[in-house]
Each structure stands twice: as C-alpha cells, then as structure tokens.
Coordinates of C-alpha atoms in Angstrom, one line a residue:
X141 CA 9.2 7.4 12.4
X142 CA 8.4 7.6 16.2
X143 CA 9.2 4.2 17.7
X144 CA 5.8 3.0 20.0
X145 CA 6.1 2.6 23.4
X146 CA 6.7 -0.2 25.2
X147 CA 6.0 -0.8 29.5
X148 CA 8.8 -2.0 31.6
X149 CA 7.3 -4.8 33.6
X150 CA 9.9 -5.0 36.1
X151 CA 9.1 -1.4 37.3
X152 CA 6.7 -1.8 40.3
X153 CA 5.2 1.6 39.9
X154 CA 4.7 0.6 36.0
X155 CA 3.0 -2.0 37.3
X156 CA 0.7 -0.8 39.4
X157 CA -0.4 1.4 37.2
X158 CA -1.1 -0.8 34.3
X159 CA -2.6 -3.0 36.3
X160 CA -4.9 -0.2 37.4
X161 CA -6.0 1.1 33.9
X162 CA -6.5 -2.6 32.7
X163 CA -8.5 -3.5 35.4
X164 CA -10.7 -0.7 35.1
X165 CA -10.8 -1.3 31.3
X166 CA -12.5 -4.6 31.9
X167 CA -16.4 -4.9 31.0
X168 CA -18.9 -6.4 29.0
X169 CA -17.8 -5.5 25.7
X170 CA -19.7 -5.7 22.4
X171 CA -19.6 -5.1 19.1
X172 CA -21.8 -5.5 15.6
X173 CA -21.0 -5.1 11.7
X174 CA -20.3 -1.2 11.0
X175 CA -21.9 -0.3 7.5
X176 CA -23.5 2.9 6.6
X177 CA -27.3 2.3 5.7
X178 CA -27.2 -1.6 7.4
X179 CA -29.9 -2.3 10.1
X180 CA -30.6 -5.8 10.4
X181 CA -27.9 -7.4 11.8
X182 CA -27.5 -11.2 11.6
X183 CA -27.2 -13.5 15.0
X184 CA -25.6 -12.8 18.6
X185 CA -22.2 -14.6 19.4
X186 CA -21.9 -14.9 23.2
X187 CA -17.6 -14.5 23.4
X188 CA -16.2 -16.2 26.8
X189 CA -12.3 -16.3 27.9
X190 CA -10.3 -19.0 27.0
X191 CA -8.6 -19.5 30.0
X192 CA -11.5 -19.6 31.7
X193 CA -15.1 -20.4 29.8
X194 CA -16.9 -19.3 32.6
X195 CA -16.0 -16.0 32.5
X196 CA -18.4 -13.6 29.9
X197 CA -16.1 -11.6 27.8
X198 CA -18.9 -10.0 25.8
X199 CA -21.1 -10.7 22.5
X200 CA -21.5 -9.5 19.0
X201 CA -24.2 -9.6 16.2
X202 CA -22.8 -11.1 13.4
X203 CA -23.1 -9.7 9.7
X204 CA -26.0 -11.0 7.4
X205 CA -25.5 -10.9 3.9
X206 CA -27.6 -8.3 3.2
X207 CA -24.6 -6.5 5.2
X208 CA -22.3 -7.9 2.9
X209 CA -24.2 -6.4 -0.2
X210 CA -24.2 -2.8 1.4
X211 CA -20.9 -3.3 2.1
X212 CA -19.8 -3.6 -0.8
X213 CA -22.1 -0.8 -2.6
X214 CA -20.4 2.0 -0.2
X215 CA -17.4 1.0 -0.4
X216 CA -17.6 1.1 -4.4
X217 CA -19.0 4.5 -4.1
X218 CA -16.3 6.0 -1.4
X219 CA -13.2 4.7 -2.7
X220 CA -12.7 6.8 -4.9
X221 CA -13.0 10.1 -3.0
X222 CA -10.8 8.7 -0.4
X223 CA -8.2 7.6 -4.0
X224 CA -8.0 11.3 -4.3
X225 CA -6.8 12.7 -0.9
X226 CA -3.7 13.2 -1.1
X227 CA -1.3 10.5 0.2
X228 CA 0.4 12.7 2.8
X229 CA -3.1 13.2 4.4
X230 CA -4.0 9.7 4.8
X231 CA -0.7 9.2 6.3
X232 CA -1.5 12.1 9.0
X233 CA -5.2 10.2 9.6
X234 CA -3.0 6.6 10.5
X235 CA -0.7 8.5 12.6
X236 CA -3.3 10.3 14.6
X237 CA -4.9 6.7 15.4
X238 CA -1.3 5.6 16.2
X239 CA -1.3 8.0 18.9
X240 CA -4.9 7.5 20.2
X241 CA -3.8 3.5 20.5
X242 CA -0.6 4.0 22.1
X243 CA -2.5 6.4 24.8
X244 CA -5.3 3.6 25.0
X245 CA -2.4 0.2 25.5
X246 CA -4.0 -0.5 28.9
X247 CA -7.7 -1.0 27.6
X248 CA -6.4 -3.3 24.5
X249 CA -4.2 -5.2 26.0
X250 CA -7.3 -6.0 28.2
X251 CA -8.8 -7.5 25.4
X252 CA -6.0 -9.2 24.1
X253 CA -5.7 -11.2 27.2
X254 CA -9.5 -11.6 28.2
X255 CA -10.5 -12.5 24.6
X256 CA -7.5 -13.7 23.0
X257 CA -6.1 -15.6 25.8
X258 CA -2.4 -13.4 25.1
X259 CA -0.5 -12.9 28.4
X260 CA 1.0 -9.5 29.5
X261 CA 3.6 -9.2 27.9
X262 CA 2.4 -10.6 24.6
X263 CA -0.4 -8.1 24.9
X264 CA 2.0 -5.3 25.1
X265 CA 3.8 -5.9 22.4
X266 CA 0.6 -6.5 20.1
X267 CA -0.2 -2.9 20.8
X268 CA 3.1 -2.0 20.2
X269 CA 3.4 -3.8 16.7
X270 CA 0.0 -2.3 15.7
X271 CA 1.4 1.1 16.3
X272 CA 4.4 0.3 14.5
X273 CA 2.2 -0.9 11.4
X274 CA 0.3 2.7 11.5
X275 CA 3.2 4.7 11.6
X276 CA 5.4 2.3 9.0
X277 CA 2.5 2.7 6.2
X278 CA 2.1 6.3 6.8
X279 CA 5.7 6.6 6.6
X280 CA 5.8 4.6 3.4
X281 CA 2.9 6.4 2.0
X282 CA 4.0 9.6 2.3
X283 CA 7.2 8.1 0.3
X284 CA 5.7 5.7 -2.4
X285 CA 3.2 7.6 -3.6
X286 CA 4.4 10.8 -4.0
X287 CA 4.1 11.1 -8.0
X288 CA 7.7 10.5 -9.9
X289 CA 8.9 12.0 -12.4
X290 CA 10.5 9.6 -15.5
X291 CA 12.9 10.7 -18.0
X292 CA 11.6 11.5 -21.4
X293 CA 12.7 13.4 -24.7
X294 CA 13.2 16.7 -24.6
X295 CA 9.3 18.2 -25.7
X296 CA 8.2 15.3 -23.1
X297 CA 6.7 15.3 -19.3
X298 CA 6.1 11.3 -18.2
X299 CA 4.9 11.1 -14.4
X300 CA 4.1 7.7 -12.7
X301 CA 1.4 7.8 -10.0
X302 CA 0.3 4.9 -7.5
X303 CA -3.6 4.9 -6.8
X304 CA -5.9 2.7 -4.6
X305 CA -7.0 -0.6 -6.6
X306 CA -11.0 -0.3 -5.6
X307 CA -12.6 -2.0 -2.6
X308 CA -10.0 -4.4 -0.5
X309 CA -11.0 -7.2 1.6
X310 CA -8.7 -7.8 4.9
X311 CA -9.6 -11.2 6.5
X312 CA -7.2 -11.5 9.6
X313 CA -6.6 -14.4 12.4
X314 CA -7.2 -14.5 15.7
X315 CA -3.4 -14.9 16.9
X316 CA -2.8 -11.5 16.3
X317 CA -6.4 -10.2 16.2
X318 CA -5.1 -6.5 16.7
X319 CA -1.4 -6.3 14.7
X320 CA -2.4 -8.1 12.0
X321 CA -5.7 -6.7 11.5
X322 CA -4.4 -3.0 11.9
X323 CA -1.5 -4.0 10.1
X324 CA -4.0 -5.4 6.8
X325 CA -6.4 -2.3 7.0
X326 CA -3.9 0.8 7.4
X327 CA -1.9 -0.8 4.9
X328 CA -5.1 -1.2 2.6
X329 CA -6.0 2.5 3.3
X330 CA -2.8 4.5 3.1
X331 CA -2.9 2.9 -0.4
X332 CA -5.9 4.3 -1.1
X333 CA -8.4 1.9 -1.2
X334 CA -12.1 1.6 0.3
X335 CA -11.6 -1.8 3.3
X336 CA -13.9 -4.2 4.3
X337 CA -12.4 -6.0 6.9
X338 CA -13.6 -9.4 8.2
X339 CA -12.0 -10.2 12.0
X340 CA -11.7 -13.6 13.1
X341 CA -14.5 -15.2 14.8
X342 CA -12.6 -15.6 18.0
X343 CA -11.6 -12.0 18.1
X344 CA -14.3 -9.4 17.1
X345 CA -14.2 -7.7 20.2
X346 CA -10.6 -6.3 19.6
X347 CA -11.5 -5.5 15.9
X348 CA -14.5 -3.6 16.9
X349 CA -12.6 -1.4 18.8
X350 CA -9.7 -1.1 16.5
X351 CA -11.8 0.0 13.5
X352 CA -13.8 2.5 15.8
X353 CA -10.8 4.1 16.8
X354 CA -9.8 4.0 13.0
X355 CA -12.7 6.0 12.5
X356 CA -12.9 8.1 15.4
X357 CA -8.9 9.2 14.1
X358 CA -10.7 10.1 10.6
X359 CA -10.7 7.2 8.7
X360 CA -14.6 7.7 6.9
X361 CA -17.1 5.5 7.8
X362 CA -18.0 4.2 4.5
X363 CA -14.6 4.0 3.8
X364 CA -13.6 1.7 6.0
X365 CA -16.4 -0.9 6.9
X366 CA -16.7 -4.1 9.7
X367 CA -17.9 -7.4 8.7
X368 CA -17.9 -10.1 11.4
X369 CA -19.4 -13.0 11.1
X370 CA -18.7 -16.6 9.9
X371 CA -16.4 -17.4 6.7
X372 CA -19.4 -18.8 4.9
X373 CA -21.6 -15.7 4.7
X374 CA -19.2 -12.9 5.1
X375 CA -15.8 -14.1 3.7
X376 CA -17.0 -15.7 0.6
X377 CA -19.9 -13.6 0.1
X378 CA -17.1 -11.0 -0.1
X379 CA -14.4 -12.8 -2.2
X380 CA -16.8 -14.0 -5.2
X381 CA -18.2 -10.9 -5.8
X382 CA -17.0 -9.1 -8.9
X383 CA -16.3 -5.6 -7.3
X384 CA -13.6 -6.7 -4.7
X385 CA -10.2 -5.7 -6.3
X386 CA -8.2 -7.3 -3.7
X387 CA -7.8 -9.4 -0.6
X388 CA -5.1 -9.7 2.3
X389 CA -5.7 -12.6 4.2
X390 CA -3.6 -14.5 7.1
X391 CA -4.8 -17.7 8.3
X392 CA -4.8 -21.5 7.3
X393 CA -3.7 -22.8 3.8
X394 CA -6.6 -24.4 3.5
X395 CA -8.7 -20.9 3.2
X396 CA -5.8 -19.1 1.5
X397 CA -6.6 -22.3 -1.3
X398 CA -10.5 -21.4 -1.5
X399 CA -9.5 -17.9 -1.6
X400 CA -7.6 -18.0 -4.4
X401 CA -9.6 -20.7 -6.7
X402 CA -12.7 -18.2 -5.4
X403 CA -11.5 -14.7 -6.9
X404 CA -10.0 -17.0 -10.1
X405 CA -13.6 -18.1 -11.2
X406 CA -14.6 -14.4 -11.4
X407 CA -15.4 -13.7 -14.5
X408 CA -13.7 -9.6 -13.6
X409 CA -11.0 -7.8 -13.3
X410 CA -7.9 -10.2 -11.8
X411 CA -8.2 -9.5 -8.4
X412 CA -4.5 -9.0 -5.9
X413 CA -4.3 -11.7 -3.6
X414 CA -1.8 -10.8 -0.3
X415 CA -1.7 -14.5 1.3
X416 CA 0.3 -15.3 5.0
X417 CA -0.2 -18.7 5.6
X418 CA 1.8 -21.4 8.3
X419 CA 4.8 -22.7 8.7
X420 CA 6.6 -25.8 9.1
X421 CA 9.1 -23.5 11.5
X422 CA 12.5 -25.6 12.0
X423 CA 15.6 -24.8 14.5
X424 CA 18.9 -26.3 13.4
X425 CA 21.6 -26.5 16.2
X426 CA 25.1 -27.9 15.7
X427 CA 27.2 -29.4 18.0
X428 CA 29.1 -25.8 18.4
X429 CA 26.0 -24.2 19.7
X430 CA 25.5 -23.4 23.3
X431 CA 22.8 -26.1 24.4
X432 CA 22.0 -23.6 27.1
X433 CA 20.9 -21.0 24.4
X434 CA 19.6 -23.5 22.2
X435 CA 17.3 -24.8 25.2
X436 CA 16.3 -21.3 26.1
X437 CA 15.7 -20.2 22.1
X438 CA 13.6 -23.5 21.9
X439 CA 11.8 -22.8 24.8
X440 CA 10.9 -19.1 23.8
X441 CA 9.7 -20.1 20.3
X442 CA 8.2 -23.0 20.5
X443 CA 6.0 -22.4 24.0
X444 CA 5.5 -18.6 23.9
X445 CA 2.0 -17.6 22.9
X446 CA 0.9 -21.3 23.6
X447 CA 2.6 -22.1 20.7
X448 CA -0.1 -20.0 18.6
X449 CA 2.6 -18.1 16.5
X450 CA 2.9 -18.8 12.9
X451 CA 6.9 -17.9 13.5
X452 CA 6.8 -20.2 16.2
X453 CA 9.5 -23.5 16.1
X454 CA 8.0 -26.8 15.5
X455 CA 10.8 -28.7 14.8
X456 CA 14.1 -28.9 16.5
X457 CA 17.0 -30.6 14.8
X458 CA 19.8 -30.7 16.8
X459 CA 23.3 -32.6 15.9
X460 CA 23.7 -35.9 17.8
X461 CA 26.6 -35.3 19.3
X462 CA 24.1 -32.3 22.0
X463 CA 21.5 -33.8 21.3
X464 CA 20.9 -35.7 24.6
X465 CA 22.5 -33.1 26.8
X466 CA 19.9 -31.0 25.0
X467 CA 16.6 -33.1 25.4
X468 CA 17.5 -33.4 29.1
X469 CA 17.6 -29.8 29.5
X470 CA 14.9 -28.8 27.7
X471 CA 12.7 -31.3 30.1
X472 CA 14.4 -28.9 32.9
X473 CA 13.5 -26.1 31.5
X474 CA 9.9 -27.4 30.9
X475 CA 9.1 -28.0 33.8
X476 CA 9.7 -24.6 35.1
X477 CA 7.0 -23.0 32.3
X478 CA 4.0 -21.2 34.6
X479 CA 1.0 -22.3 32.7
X480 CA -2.2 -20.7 33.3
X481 CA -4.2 -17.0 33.5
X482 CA -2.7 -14.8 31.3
X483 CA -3.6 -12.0 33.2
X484 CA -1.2 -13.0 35.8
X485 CA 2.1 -11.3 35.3
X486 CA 4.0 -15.1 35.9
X487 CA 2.2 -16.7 33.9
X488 CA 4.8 -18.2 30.7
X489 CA 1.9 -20.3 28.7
X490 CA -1.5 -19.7 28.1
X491 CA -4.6 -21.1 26.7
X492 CA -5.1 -22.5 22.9
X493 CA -8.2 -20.2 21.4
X494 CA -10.8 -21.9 21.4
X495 CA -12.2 -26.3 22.1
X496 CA -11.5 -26.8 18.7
X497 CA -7.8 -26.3 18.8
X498 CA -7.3 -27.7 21.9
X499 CA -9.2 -30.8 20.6
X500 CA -6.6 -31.1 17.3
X501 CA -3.8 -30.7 19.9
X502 CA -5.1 -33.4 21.9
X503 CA -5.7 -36.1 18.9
X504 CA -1.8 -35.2 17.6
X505 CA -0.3 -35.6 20.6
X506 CA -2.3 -38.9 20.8
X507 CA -0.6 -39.9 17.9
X508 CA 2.9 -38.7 18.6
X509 CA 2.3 -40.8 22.3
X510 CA 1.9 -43.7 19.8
X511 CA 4.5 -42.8 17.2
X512 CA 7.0 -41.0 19.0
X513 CA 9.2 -40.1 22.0
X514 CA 7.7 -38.2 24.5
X515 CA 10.8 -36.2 25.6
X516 CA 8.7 -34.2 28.7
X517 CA 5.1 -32.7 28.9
X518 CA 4.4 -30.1 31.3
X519 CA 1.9 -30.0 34.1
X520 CA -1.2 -28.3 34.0
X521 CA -2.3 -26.9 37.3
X522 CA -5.9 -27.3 38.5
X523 CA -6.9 -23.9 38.1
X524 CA -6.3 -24.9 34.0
X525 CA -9.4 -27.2 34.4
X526 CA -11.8 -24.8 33.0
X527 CA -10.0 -23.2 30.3
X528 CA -8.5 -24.1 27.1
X529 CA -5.6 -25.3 28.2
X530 CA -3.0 -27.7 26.5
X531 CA 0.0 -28.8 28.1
X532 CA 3.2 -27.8 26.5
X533 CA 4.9 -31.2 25.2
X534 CA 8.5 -31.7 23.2
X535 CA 8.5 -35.3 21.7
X536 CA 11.3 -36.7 19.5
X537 CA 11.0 -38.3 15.8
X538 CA 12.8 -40.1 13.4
X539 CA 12.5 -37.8 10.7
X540 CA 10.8 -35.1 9.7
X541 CA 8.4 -36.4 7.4
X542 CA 6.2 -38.0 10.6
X543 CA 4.9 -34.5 10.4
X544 CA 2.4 -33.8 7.3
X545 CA 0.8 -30.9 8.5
X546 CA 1.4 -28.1 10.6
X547 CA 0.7 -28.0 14.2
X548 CA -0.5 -24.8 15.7
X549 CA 0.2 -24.9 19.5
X550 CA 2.3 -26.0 22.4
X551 CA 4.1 -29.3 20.9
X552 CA 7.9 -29.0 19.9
X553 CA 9.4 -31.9 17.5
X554 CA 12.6 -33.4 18.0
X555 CA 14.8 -34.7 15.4
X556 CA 18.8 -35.6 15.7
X557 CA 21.2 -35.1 12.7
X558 CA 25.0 -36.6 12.4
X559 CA 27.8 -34.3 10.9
X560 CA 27.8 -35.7 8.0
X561 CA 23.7 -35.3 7.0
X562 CA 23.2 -31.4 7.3
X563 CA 22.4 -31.2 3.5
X564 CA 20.0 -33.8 4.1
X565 CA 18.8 -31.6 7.4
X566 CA 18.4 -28.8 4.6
X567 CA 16.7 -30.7 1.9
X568 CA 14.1 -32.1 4.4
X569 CA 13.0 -28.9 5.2
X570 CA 12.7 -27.4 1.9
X571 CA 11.0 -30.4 1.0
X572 CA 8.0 -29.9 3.3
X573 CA 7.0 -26.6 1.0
X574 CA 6.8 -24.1 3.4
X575 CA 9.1 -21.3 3.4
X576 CA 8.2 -19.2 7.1
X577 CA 11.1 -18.9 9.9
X578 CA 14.0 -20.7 10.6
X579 CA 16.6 -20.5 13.7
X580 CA 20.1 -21.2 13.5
X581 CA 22.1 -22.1 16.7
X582 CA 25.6 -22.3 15.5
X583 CA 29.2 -20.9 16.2
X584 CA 30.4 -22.0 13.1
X585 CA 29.8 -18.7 10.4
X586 CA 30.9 -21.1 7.2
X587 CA 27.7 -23.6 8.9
X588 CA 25.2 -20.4 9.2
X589 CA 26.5 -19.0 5.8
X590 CA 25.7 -22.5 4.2
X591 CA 22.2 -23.3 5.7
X592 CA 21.4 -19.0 5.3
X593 CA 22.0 -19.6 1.6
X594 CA 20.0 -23.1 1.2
X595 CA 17.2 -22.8 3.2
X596 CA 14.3 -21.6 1.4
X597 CA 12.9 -19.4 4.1
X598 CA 11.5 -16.2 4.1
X599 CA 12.9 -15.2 8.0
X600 CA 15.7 -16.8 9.2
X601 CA 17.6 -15.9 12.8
X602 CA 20.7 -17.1 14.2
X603 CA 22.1 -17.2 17.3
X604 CA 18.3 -16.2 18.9
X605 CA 14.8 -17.2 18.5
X606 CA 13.1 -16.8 15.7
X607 CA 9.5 -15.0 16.7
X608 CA 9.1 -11.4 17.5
X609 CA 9.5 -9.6 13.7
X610 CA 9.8 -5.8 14.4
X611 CA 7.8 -3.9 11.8
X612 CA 10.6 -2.5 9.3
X613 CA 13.5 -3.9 11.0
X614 CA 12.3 -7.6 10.3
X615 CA 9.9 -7.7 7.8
X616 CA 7.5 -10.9 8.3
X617 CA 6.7 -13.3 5.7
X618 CA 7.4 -16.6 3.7
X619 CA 7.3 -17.8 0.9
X620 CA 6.4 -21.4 -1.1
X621 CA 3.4 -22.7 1.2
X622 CA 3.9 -19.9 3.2
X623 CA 2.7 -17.3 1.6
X624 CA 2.3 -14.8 -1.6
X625 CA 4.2 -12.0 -0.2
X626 CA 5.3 -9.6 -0.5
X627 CA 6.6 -8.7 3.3
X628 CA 3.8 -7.1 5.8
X629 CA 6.2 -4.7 7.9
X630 CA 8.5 -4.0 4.6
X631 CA 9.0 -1.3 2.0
X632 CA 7.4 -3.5 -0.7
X633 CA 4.3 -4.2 0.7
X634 CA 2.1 -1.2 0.1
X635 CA 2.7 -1.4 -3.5
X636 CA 1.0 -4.7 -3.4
X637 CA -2.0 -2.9 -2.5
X638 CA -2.0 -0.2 -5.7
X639 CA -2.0 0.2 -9.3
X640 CA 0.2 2.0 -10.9
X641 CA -0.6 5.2 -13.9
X642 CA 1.5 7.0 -15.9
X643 CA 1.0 10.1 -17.3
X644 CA 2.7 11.1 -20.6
X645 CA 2.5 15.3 -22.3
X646 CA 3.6 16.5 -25.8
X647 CA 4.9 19.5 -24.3
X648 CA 5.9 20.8 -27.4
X649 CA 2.1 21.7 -27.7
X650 CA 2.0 24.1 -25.9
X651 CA 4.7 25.8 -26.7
X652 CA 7.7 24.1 -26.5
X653 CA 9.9 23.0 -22.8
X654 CA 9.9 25.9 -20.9
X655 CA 12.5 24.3 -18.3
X656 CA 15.0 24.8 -21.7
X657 CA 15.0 28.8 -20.9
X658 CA 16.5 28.3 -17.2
X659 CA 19.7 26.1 -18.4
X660 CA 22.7 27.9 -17.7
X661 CA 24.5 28.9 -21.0

C-alpha cells in the first residue's frame, strides 16, 4: 500500500505553508447527528479549546434518541446492500477518502490541536495514522475476503466467504478522536457492515468531518451514520438494542465493563465485542542501559501527548545501581519540557482534555505529594492559566502496587529494582492485569530475551520508546485488562468484524467434475 505522507517540520518553506493552510482552516466549526430521515436533533454543546477555554472552537447538536431509533432502522435496512458490493469496491471507496484526507492534513490537524488540545506534530501524525488505517483495511479487504476455495472430494465444490455481521457500533475516545475513529469505522465498513459511530464528547468536531468526508468519498449515507451525544442516550441506547451485531469500543475499563454485561443481557444474537482499554504501561531499565536513552525514552513516553496516550509509560523501574544518576537526569531533562499552546511549533506538552481530567490529575498527585517522592514537577508558564493545563511530574514509589488504577496524564512513576529482584520486577507487573506496552532499556539480549518472554504484554519495545504503533508494522493492542483484541493496525482484525459462510455443491448433479476433462493424461 501507498505509505501516507508525512511534513518535515524542520523545512522553513514546509512550514510556512502549513502554517498558512491551517490558519486559514480555522473557524467556527459545527457539526450535528447524520441520519437519513432524523430532524429533531437533541441539545447544543458549546466546544471551547483546552488550552485555552476562552477560545470558541465551535458547537454541535447532540443526538436524541429518537435519533438513535432511526439509526438503527437504516442501518438494518442498508447493510445488506452494502454486504453485497464486492469487497474490492469497498476497498476503492476507503482509498479514495484516504486520498481526499491526506490532501486535507492542514484543515484536520487544525482541529486536532484547537479541539483536542494535540500539538503539531502529534496532529501530523494523527492524519497520517488515519490514512494508514484506510489504506491497511482496503488492502486487507481486498485480501480476506476474496472467496476461498477448500478442498473437497472429487464430485465436490466447498467455497468459504466472509460477509459483514449486520449493523456495528464504533464508540471511540477523544485521544485519538480521528485515527481511532477512522481506524474503527473503515475497519467496520470494508467488512461489510452498516456503522453507527458514536465520537467522544470532547471531539465531535473532528468526527463530523471525518464521517462527511467518508461520505463525500462514497461511503452511503445510511450506511454509515453519526451519533454524538452523551454515553447515556446514545451509547447505551445503541448497545442494548437487539439489532446491533457488534461493537468496537476504546476508552475506560469501566465502560468496556458496562459494554459487555450490556450486549450479554440481550436476549439476541451474541453480539462481537472489539474492546481497547488502558494500560498500566511499565519501562524496565537495567544497569547496562544508557541512562541518557533511558531519560530521553522516559521523557518521550511518559510526557508526549500530555501524557494522554494509552501506550504511554507510567511506570519506570529502573535497577538501583542507575537509578539515582537516572532520577537526577530526568529532573534535567524536565525542566527543559515547553509546556503550553499546541499550536506553537515549540511547544513539548499540552493541555489534559477537558476540567475533569485535569481535576483527577490534580487529587493523585495530591496523594502521591503525600505518599511519595516527588522526584521533579515542571513549571507551568502563565500563559497555561487559562487552559487545561497539568504540570508534567515524575515521583518515586516503593513498589508498584501504590498504584491501583491507571493514570491518564502527565505523571511518571518511579520504582528501583536490585539485580537480584527482576522476576519480582516481572511478576509485579503481570500482576496489575493489564497487558498494554512495555519498554525495555537494556544491553543485555539474554535480559530482553527473558523479560520479552515473561511479560504478559501485548506491545513490547526495546532499546526506544514504547508509543507511536505504525499501522501494520506495529499492530496496537493488549491483552488481560487491556483489551479483547484482536490487533487494530493487524492482519487479524478485520476478521473480527465478519462472519464467516461456506458454501458446499454435489457437483456430480449436474453432471459430474468437469475440471476431470482438462487433467493431463
């Protein structure tokens, strides 16, 4: 497949001409639910930027559930029409909105950063990874559900055939509001299945735009459908109702739990659940690792994003023997984090999402001041005062099971290990249940072959950081708390999204195996 595109930021002329287009992109955007035969709408949601909640971003009209009922009647009705197009033309549909993205990278990266609070650069790789999802389905579409032949009896023709399971619900997060969601509803679609796709509150701007797009490439209106809204009206007024087949969700635990106990009190069909949940992310280092690449890796995974990546490190276990060398340079390296707009190209850290966020932050790091080292916080400039800002902080534990949650943001956890307790190291991490990312830092191949082999994870890095899966080079997902699977971004996650037939003929009824005449004698 064609690689997307990226932007070299270094290049002034580059530059200057992104910073043209995105400029110009900026406005008052909008959007409202997208359902064939819907008119009344539910509330307006006034969006603001999260670096800065003075600024207007735009509004949208939320979905009522009289939406959601439509929804899901024309989605019943379309699927399968869009079931029987050929796999190969959905594929060309995703590609052509691959292209019209890729041309369009200035206008949503704008959004990214005014809604989502994602600087530059992040912004330019969530286009990119959207692309990639487009072109990676299509790809796999084209491949998987092509029919197959099986072997049989002579007399015998046995064919196995994927098709769409019925209506799909994608449910994505805010983090990603434009991979992820792309990623969920062209995976959902090249499969063959009607979508209904519910966007995070925080970021239906983006996912407006996306699923126009979608449609403007060819994707059918009442094929593909937008819900926003709140979880309580739209999300489970989607997920307990009999004639949803299947849902891909990323988000919280929490949700992925009502979810689940939601579509299992159905009296219906068994519905497919694709769940992407958190991470209790760790980094081991040994005392043969370069502290200056540990510090850097650390830096990178733990602070990039505002910490707002469920790859993203949370814990740092370095050996003791570093381990002071290490927590004095990562202070250094601290304090040299630009926090602030994201729409400046120096900026390192942004905002958290949204006041509830930064709140949790605040009230765990109250707790780690109490229970805990503070190895360094970094200073938030002035200009952070009217944004949701949350200084970046690295505190060190005792052990790891301080922690009992996960904590989504800029706030790195320390722990020290001897020699001697790396099994220990190992076991403590398995033993928080999640399975996500993991980072090695270690010179030592028989120490990354061990903890590799051990770990329970469903990425694991060495010698780098551990956030930034490429779609089909590094396909993202974990497993335990972590997740269902299978892999978003790998070759056995579209099947996820089908059912399978198979086709069996007596050809002997018709006159016996005609492909018996062309065998050479």
């Amino acid at each position: 497949r064609t690689n997307s595109m990226g932007i070299n930021l270094a290049n002034d002329a580059q530059l200057r001409d992104l910073s043209t287009k995105i400029n110009a992109a900026v406005k008052p955007w909008s959007a409202q639910p997208l359902v064939p035969g819907a008119s009344a709408f539910g509330g307006s949601v006034k969006v603001t930027n999260p670096a800065d909640r003075r600024e207007a971003v735009g509004e949208y009209l939320a979905a009522s559930e009289a939406n959601v009922r439509q929804a899901l009647a024309n989605g019943v009705k379309a699927q399968p029409g869009w079931d029987a197009l050929p796999a190969a033309s959905r594929a060309v549909i995703l590609e052509k909105a691959a292209d019209l993205l890729e041309a369009r990278t200035p206008e949503y990266m704008a959004m990214c950063v005014k809604e989502a609070g994602k600087s530059l650069s992040a912004s330019v790789a969530e286009v990119r990874e959207a692309v990639d999802f487009l072109r990676y389905y299509a790809c796999q579409a084209r491949e998987l559900f092509a029919p197959v032949k099986l072997p049989g009896p002579t007399g015998e023709s046995n064919q196995l055939t994927l098709h769409g399971r019925g209506v799909f619900v994608c449910i994505s997060p805010w983090n990603f509001p434009l991979a992820i969601y792309l990623g969920q509803v062209a995976a959902a679609l090249a499969a063959g299945n009607a979508v209904i796709a519910k966007p995070a509150e925080q970021t239906t701007l983006v996912a407006f735009a996306a699923t126009k797009l979608l449609h403007e490439a060819g994707i059918p209106e009442d094929v593909l459908q937008f819900l926003p809204g709140d979880g309580a009206t739209v999300g489970a007024g989607l997920t307990r109702d009999p004639r949803v087949a299947g849902v891909a969700f990323t988000g919280s635990n929490e949700t992925a739990w009502a979810i689940n106990r939601t579509l299992a009190a159905r009296n219906s069909p068994i519905a497919s659940l694709i769940a992407e949940t958190g991470g209790q992310n760790a980094l081991i280092a040994d005392s043969s690792a370069l502290p200056e690449q540990v510090v850097k890796d650390a830096v990178a995974s733990a602070f990039d994003s505002a910490g707002q990546r469920c790859s993203a490190a949370r814990v740092l276990f370095v050996q003791d023997d570093i381990a002071d060398k290490v927590m004095h340079m990562l202070a250094g390296a601290m304090d040299e984090l630009v926090i602030g707009d994201p729409g400046l190209l120096s900026t390192d850290v942004g905002p958290v999402i949204d006041e509830d966020a930064k709140r949790g932050l605040e009230a765990h790091a109250a707790r780690m001041d109490k229970e805990a080292r503070l190895i360094h916080i970094a200073k938030l400039p002035e200009s952070c005062a009217n944004g949701c800002f949350v200084a970046p902080r690295a505190y060190e534990l005792k052990s790891l099971s301080q922690l009992d949650r996960e904590v989504f943001g800029p706030i790195l956890h320390v722990v020290r290990w001897k020699a001697d307790q790396l099994d220990q190291v190992i076991n403590d991490i398995n033993g928080t249940g999640f399975g996500l990312t993991l980072g090695i830092h270690s010179r030592i191949d028989a120490t990354v072959q061990h903890i590799a082999k051990h770990v329970r994870v469903g990425n694991c890095y060495v010698n780098r950081n551990q956030i930034g899966a490429v779609v089909g080079v590094q396909p993202f997902g974990g497993e335990g708390l972590s997740g269902t699977g299978p892999k978003a971004g790998g070759p056995h996650y579209l099947p996820k999204f089908a059912t399978e037939r198979t086709l069996t003929v007596n050809t002997t009824a018709a006159g016996g195996n005609a492909s018996l005449l062309t065998l050479a004698e």
